[in-house]
PDB file of C-alpha atoms and ligand atoms in Angstrom:
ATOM      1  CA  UNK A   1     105.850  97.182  73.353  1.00  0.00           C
ATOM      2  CA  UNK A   2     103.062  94.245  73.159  1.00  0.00           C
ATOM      3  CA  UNK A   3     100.566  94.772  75.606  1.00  0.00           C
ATOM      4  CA  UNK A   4     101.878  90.757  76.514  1.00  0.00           C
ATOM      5  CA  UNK A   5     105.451  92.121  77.301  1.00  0.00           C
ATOM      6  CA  UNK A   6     103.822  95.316  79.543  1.00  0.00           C
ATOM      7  CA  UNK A   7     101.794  92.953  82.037  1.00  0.00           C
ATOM      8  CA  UNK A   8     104.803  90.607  82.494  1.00  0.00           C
ATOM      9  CA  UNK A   9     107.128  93.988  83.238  1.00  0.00           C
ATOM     10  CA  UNK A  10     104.315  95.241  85.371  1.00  0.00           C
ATOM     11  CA  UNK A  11     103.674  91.773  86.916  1.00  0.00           C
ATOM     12  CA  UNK A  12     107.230  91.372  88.187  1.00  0.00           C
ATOM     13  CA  UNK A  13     106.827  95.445  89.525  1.00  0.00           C
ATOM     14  CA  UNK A  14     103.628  94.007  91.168  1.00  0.00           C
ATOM     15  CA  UNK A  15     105.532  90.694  92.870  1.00  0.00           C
ATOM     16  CA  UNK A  16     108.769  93.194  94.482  1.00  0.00           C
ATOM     17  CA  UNK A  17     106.394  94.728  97.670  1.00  0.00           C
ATOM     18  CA  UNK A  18     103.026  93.771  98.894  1.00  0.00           C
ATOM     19  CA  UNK A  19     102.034  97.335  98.373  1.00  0.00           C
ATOM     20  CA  UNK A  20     102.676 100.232  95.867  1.00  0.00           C
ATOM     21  CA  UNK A  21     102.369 103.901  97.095  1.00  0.00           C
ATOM     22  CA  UNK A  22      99.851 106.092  95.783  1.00  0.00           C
ATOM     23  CA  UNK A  23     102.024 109.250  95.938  1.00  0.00           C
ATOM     24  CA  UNK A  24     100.083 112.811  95.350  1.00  0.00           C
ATOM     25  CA  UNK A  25     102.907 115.142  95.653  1.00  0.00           C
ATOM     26  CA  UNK A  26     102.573 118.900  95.981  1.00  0.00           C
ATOM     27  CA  UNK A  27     106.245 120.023  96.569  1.00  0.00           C
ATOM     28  CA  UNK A  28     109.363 118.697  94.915  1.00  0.00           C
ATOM     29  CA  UNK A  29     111.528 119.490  98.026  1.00  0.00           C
ATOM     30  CA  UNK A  30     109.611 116.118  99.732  1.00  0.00           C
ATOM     31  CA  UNK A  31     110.543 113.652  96.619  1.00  0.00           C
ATOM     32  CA  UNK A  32     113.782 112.310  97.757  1.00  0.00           C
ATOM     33  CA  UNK A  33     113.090 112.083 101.142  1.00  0.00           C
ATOM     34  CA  UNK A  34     109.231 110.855 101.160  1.00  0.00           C
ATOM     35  CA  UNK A  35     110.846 107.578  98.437  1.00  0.00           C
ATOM     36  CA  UNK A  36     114.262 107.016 100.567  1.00  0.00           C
ATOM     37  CA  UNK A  37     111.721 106.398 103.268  1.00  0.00           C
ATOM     38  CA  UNK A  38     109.855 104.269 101.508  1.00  0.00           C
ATOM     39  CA  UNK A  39     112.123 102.295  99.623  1.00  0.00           C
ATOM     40  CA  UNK A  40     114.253 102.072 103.286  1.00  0.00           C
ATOM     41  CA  UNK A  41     111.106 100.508 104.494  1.00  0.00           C
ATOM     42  CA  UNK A  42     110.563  97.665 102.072  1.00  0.00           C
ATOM     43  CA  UNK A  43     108.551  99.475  98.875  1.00  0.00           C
ATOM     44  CA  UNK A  44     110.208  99.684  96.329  1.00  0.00           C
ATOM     45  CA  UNK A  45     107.820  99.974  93.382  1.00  0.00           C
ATOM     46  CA  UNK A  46     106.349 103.761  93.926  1.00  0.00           C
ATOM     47  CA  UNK A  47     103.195 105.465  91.698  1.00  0.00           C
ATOM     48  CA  UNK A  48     103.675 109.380  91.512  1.00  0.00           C
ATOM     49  CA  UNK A  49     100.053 110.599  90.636  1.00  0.00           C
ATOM     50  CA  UNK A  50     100.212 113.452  87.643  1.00  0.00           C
ATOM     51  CA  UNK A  51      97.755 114.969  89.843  1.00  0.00           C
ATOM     52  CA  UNK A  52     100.007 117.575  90.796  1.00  0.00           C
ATOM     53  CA  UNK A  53     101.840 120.328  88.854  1.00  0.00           C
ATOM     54  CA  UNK A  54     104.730 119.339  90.657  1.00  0.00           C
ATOM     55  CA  UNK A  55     104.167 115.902  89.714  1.00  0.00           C
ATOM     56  CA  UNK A  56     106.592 115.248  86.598  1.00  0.00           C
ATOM     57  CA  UNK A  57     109.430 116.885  88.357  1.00  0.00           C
ATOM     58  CA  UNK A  58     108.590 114.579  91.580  1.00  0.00           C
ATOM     59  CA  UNK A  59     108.799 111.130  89.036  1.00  0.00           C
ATOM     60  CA  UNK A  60     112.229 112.809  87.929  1.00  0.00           C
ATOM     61  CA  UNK A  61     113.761 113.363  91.167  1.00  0.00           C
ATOM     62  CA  UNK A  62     112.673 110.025  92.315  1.00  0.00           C
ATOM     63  CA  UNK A  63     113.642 108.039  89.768  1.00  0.00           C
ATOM     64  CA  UNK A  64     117.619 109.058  91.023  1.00  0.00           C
ATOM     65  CA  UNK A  65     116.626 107.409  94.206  1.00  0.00           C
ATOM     66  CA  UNK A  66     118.999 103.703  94.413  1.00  0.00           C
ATOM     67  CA  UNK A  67     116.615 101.077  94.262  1.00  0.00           C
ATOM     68  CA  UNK A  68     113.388 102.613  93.861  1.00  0.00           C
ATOM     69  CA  UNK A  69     110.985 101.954  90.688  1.00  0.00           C
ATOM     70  CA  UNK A  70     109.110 104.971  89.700  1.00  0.00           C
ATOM     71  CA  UNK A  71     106.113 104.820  87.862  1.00  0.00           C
ATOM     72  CA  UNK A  72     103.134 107.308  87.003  1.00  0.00           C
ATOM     73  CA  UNK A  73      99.781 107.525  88.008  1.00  0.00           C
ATOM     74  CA  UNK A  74      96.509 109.013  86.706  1.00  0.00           C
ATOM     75  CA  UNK A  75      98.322 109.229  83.240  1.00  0.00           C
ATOM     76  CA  UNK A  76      95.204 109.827  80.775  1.00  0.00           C
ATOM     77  CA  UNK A  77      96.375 110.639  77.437  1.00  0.00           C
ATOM     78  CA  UNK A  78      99.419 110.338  74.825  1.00  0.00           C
ATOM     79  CA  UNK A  79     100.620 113.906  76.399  1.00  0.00           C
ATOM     80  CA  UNK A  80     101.128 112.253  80.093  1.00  0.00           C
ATOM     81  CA  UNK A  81     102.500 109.141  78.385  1.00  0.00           C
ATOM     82  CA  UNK A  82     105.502 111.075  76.605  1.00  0.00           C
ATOM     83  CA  UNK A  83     105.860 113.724  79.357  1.00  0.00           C
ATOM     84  CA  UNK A  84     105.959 110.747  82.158  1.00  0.00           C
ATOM     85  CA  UNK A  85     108.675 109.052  79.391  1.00  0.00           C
ATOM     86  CA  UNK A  86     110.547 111.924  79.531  1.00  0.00           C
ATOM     87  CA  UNK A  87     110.441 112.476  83.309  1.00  0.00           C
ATOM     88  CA  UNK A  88     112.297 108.805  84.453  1.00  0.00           C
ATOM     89  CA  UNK A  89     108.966 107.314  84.396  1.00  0.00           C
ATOM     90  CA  UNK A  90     109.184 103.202  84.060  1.00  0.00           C
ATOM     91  CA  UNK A  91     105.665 102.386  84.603  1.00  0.00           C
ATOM     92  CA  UNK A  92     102.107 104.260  83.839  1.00  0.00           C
ATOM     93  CA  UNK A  93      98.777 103.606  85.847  1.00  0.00           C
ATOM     94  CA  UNK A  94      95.482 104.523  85.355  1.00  0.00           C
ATOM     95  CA  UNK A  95      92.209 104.607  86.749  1.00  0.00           C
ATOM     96  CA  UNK A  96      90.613 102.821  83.523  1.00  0.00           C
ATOM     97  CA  UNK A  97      91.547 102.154  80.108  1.00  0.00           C
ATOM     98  CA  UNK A  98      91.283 103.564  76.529  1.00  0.00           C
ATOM     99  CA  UNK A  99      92.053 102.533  72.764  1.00  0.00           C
ATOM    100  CA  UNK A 100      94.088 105.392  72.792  1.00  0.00           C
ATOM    101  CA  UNK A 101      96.060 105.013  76.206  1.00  0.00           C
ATOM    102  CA  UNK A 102      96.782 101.580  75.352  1.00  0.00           C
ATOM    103  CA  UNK A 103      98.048 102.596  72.111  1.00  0.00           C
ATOM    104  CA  UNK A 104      99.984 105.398  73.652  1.00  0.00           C
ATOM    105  CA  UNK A 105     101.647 103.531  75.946  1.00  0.00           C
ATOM    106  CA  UNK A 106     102.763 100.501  73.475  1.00  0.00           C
ATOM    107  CA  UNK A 107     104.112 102.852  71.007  1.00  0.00           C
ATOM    108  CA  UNK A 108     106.367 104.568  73.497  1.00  0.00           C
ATOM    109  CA  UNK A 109     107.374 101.612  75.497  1.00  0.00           C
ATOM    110  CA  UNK A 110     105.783 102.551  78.417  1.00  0.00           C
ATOM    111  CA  UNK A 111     104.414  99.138  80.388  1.00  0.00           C
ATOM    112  CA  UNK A 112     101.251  99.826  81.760  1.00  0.00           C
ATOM    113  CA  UNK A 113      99.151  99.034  84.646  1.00  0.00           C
ATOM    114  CA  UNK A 114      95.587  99.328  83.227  1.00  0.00           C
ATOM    115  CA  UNK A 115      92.561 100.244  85.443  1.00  0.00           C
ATOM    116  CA  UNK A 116      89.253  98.083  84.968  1.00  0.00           C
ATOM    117  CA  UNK A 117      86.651  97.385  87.740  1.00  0.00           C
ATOM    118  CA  UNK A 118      83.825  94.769  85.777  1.00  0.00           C
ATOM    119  CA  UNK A 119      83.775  91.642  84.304  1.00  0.00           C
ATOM    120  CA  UNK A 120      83.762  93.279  80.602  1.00  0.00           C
ATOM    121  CA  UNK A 121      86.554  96.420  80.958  1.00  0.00           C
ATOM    122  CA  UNK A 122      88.624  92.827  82.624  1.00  0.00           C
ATOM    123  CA  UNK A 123      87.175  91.213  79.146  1.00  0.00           C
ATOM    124  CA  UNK A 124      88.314  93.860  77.166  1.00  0.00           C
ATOM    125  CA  UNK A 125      92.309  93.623  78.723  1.00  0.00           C
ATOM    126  CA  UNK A 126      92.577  90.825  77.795  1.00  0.00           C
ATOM    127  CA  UNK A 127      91.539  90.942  73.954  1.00  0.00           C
ATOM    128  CA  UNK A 128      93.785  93.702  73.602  1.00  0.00           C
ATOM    129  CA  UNK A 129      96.579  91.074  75.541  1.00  0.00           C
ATOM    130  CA  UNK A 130      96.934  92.632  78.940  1.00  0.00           C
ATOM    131  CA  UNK A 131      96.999  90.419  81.884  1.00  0.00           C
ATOM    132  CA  UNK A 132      98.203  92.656  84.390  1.00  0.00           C
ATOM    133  CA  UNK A 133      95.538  94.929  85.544  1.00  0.00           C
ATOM    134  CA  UNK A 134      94.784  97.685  88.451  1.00  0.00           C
ATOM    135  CA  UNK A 135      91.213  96.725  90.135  1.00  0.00           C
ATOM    136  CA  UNK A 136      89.737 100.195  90.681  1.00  0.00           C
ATOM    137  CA  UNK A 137      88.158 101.888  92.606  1.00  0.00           C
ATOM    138  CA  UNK A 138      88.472  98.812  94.297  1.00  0.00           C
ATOM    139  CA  UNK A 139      86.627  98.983  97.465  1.00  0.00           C
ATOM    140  CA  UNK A 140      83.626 100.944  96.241  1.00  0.00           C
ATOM    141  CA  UNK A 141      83.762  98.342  93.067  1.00  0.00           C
ATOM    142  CA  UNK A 142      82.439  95.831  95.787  1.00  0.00           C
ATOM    143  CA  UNK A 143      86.176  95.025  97.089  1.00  0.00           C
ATOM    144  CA  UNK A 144      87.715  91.831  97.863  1.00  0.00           C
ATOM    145  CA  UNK A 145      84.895  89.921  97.401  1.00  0.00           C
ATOM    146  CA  UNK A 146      83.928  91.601  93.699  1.00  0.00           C
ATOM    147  CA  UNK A 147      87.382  90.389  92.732  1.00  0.00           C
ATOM    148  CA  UNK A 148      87.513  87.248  93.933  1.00  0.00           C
ATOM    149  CA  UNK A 149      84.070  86.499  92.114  1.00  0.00           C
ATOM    150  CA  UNK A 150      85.345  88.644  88.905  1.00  0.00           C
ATOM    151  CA  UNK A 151      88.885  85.819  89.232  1.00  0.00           C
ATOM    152  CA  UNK A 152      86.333  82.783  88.817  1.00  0.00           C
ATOM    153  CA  UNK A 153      85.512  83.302  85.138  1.00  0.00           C
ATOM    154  CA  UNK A 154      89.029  85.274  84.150  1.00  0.00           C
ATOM    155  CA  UNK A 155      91.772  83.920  86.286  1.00  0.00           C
ATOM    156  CA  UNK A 156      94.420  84.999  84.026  1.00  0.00           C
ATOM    157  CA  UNK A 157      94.630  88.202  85.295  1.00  0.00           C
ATOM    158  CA  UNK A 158      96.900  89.619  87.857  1.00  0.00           C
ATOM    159  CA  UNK A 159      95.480  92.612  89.997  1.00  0.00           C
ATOM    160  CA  UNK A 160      96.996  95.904  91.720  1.00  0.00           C
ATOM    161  CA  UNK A 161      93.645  96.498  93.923  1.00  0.00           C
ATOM    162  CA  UNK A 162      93.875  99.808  94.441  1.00  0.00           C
ATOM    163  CA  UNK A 163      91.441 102.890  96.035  1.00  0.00           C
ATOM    164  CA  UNK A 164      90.214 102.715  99.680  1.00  0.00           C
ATOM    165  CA  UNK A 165      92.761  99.970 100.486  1.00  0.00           C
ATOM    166  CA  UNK A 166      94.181 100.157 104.297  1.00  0.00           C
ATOM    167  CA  UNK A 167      96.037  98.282 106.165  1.00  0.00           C
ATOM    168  CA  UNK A 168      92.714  97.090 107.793  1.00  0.00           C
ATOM    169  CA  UNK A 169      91.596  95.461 104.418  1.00  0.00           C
ATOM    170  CA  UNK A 170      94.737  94.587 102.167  1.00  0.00           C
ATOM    171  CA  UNK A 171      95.067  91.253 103.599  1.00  0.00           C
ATOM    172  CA  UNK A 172      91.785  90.437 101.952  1.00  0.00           C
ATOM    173  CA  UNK A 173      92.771  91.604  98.401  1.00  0.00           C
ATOM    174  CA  UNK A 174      96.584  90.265  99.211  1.00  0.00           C
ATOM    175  CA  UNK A 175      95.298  86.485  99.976  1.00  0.00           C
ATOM    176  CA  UNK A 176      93.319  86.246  96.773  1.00  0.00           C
ATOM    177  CA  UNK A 177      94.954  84.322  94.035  1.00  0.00           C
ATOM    178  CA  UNK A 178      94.391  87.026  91.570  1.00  0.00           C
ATOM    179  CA  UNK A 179      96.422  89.644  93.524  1.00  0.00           C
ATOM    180  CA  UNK A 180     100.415  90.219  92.961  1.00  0.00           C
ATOM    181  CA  UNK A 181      99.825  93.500  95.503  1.00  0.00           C
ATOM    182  CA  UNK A 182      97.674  96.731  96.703  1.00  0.00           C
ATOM    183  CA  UNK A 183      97.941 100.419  95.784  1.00  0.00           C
ATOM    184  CA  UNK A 184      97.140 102.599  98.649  1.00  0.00           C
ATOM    185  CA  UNK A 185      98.272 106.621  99.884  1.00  0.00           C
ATOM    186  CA  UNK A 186      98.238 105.335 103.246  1.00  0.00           C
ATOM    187  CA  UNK A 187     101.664 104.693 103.415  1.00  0.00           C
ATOM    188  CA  UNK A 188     102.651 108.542 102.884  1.00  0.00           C
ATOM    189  CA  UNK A 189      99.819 110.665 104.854  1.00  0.00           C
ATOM    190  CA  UNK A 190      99.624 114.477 103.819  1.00  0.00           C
ATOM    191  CA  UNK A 191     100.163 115.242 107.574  1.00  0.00           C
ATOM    192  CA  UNK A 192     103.584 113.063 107.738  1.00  0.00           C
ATOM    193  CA  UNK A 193     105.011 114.421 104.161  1.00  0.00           C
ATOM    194  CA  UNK A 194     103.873 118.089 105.537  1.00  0.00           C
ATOM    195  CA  UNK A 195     105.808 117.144 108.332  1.00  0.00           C
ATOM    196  CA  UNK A 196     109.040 116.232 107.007  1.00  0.00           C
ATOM    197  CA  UNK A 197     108.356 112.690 109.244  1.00  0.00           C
ATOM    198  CA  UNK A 198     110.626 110.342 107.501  1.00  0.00           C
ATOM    199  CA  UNK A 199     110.982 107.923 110.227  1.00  0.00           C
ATOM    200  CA  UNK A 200     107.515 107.597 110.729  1.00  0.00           C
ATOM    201  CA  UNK A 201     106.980 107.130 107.128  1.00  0.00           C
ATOM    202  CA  UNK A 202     109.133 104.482 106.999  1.00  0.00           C
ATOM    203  CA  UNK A 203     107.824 103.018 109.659  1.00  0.00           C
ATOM    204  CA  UNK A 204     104.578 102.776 107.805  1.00  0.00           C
ATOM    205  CA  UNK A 205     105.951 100.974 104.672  1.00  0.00           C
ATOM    206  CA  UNK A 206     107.675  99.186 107.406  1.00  0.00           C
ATOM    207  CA  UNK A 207     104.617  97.699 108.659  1.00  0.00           C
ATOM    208  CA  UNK A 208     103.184  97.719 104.541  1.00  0.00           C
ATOM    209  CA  UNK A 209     106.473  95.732 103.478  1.00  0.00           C
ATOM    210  CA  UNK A 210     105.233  92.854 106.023  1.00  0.00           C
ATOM    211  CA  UNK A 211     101.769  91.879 104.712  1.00  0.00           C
ATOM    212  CA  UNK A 212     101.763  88.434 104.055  1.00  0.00           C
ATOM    213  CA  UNK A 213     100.754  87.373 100.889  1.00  0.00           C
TER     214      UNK A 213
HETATM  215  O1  ELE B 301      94.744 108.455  89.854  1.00  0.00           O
HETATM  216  C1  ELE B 301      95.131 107.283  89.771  1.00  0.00           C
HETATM  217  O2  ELE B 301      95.520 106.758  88.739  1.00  0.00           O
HETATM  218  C2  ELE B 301      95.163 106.543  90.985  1.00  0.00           C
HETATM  219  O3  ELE B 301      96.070 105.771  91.162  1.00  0.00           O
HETATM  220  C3  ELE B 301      94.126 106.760  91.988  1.00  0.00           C
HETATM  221  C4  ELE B 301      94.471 105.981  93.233  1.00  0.00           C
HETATM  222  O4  ELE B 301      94.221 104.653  93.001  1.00  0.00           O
HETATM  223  C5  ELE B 301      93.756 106.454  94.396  1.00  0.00           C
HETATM  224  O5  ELE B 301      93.996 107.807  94.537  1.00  0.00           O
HETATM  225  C6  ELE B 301      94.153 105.677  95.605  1.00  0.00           C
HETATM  226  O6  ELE B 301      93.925 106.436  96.720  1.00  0.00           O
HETATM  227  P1  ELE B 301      93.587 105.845  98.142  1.00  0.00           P
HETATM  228  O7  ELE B 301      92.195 105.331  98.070  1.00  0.00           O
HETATM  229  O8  ELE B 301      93.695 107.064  99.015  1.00  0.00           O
HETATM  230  O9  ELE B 301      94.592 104.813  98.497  1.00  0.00           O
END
């Protein structure tokens, strides 16, 4: 797949929710319940970090759940991009970009949502073709304002701001014109998943879902 063709799939991912959950899952058991909750509550689009041993098995559990769109996070190398294939996975993220994670992920269809967080990994996207990128770790990268100064000189790319977003500071990424949507875990705390609180889950991508953008 061009790396053209992967940022308009992960564009249109990016323009279904005003967020995407950052999902670190330890137990399997949780996956169907934790995304019915949050695809009941507005988010569709969810990121299952390979963080997790658990992880590929959460992706394939998820990806039965109607409506949901379940992509992988933290994927690293051509061994997450083929296991996260394999797994149900329709989208890859990661926390920067490589030569060799780009390649992976055109060879094996993959779209993906590359991290970059200056001026020049943006720079380099976009000689490779991608247009679609995740802004990251976006609050310590100098936030809203960092990406609103980076969108001056390189409009033509989309962002997925994502680490340390809140629902305290996503309306600042979300009302840039270089945002589509945030990435954030807030929507499915430890303590609720632990929990087994569903409702309250989906109250939180509830209130997520209704960020204006
Ligand atoms: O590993 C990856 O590829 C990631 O996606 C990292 C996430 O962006 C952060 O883990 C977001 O975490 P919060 O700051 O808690 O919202």
């Amino acid at each position: 797949m061009k790396p053209s063709e992967a940022s308009e799939r992960t564009l249109e991912m990016c323009r279904l929710a005003p967020v995407i959950p950052v999902l670190v899952v330890e137990d399997v058991a949780v996956a169907v319940p934790l995304a019915e909750a949050l695809v009941a509550g507005g988010l569709p689009v969810l990121e299952v970090t390979l963080r997790t041993p658990a992880a590929l098995d959460v992706i394939a559990a998820m990806a039965g759940v109607a409506g949901g769109i379940v992509g992988a996070g933290t994927v690293l190398s051509e061994t997450d991009v083929v296991a996260a294939t394999a797994a149900g996975a329709r989208f890859a993220v990661s926390p920067g970009a490589t030569d060799d994670l780009c390649a992976a992920c055109e060879t094996h269809e993959l779209p993906l949502l590359p991290g970059a967080a200056t001026a020049t990994e943006v720079m380099r996207l976009i000689e490779r073709g991608y247009t679609t990128g995740k802004f990251f770790p976006a609050e310590t990268a100098g936030g809203a304002k960092a990406l609103k100064a980076i969108g001056a000189p390189l409009p033509q790319v989309t962002f997925c701001p994502t680490g340390g977003v809140s629902m305290g500071n996503a309306g600042d990424y979300l009302s840039l014109p270089n945002v589509a949507c945030v990435g954030g875990s807030w929507v499915a705390p430890g303590d609720k998943v632990a929990a087994g609180d569903w409702a309250g889950i989906e109250a939180l991508a509830r209130e997520a879902a209704a960020l204006p953008r």
